[in-house]
mmCIF file of N, CA and C in Angstrom:
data_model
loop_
_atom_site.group_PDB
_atom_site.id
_atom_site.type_symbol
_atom_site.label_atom_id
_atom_site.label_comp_id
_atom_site.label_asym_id
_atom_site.label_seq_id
_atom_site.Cartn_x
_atom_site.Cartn_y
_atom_site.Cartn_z
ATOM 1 N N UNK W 1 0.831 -1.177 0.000
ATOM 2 C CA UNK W 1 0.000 0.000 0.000
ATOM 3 C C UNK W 1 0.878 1.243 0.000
ATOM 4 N N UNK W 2 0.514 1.685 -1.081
ATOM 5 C CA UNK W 2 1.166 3.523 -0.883
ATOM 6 C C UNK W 2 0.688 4.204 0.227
ATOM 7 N N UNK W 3 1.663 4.754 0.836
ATOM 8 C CA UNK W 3 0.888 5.937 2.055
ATOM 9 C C UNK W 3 0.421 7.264 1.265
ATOM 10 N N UNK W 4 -0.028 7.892 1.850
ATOM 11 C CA UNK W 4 -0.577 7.645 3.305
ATOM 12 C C UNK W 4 -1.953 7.185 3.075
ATOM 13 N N UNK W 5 -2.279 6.390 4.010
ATOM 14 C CA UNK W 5 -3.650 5.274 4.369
ATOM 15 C C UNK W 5 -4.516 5.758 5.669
ATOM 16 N N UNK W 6 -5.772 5.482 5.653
ATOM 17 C CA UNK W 6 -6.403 5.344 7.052
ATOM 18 C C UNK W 6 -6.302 4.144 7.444
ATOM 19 N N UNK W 7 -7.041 4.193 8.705
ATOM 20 C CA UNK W 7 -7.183 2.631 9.430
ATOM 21 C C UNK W 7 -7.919 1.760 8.465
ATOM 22 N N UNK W 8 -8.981 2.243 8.372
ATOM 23 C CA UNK W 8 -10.048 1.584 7.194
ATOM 24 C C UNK W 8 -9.422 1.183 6.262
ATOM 25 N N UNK W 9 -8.293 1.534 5.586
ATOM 26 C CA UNK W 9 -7.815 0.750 3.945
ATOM 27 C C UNK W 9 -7.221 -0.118 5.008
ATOM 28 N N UNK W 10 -6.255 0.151 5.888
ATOM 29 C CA UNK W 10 -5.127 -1.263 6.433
ATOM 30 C C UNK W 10 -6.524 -2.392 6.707
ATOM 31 N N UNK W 11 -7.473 -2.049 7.779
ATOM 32 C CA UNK W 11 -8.036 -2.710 7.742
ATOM 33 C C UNK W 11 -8.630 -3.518 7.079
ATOM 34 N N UNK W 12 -9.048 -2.879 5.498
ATOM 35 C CA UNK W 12 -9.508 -3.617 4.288
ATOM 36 C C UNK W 12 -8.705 -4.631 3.698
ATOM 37 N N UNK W 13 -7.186 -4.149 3.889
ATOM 38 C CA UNK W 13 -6.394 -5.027 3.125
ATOM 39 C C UNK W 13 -6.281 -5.658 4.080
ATOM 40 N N UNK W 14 -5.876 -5.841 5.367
ATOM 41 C CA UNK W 14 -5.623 -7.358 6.292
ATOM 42 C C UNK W 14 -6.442 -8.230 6.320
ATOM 43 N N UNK W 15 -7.588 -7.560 5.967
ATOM 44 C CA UNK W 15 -8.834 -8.985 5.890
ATOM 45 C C UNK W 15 -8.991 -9.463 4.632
ATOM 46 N N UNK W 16 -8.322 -8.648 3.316
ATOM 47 C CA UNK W 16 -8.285 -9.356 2.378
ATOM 48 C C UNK W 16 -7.332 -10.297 2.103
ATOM 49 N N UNK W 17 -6.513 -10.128 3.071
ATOM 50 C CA UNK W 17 -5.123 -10.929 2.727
ATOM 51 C C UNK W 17 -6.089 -12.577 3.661
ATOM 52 N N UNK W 18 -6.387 -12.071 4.556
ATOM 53 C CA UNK W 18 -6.794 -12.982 5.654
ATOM 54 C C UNK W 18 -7.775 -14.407 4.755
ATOM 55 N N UNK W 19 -8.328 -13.230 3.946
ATOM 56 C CA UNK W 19 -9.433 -14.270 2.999
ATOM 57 C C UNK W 19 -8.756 -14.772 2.316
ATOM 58 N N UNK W 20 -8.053 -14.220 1.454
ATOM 59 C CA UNK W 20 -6.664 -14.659 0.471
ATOM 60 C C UNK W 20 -6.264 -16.367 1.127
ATOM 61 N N UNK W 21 -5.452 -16.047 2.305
ATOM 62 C CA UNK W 21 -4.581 -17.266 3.007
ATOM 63 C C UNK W 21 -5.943 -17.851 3.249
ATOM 64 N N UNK W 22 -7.214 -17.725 3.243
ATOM 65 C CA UNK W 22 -7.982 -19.254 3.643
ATOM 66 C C UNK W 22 -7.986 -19.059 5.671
ATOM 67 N N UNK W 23 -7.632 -18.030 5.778
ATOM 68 C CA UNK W 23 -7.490 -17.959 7.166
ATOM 69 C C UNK W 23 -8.840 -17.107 8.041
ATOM 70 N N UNK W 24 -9.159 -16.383 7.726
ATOM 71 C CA UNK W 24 -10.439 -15.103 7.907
ATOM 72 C C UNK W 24 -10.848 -15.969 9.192
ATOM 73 N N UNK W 25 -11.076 -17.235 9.077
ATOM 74 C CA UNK W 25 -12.056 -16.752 10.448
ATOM 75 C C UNK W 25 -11.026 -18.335 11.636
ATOM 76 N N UNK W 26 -10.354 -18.021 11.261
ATOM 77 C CA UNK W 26 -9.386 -19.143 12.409
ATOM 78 C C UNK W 26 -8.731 -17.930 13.074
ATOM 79 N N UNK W 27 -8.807 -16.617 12.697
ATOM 80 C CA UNK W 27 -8.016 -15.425 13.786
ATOM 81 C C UNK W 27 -8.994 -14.894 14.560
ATOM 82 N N UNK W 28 -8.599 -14.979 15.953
ATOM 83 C CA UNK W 28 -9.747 -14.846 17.134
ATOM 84 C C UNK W 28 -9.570 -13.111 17.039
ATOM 85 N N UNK W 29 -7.922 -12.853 17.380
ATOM 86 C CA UNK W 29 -8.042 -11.090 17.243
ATOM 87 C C UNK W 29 -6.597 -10.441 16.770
ATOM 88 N N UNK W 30 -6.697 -9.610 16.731
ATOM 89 C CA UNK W 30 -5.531 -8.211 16.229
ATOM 90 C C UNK W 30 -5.037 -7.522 16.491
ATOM 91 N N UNK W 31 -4.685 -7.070 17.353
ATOM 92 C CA UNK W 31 -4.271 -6.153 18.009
ATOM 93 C C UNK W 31 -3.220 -4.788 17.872
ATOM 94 N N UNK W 32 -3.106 -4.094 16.964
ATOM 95 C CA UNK W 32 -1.718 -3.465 16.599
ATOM 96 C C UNK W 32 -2.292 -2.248 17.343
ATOM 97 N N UNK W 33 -0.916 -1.797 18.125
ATOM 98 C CA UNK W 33 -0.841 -0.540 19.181
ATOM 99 C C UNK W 33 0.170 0.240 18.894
ATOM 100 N N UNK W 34 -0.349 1.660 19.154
ATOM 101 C CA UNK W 34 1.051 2.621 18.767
ATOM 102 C C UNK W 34 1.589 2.199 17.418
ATOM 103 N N UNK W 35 0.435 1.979 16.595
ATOM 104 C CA UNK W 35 1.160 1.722 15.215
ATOM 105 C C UNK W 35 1.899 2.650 14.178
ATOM 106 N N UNK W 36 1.278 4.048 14.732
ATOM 107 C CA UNK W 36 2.499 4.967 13.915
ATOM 108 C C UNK W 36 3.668 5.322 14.826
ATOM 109 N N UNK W 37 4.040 5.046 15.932
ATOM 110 C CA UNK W 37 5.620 4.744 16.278
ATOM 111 C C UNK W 37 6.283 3.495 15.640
ATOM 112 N N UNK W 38 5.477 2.693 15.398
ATOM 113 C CA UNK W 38 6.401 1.896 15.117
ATOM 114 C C UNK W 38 6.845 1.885 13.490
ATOM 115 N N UNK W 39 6.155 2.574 12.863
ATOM 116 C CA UNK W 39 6.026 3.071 10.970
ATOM 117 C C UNK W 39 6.854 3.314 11.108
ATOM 118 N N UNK W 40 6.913 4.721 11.826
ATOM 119 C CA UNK W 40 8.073 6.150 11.937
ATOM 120 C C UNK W 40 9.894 5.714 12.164
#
């Protein structure tokens, strides 16, 4: 993904990837914190 993004596109694309791998619903949860320190 080109930046800059909202939450909503990351979000769009992790669940598309999620569907992608056949995985979508074997992940209970997600959690990413302080995610633009860790970009930066």
């Amino acid at each position: 993904m080109e930046p800059p993004h909202s939450e909503v596109e990351l979000a769009r694309k992790i669940f598309s990837c999620l569907k992608e791998w056949r995985i979508d619903r074997k992940i209970f949860s997600h959690t990413l914190a302080m995610l633009q320190q860790m970009i930066a």
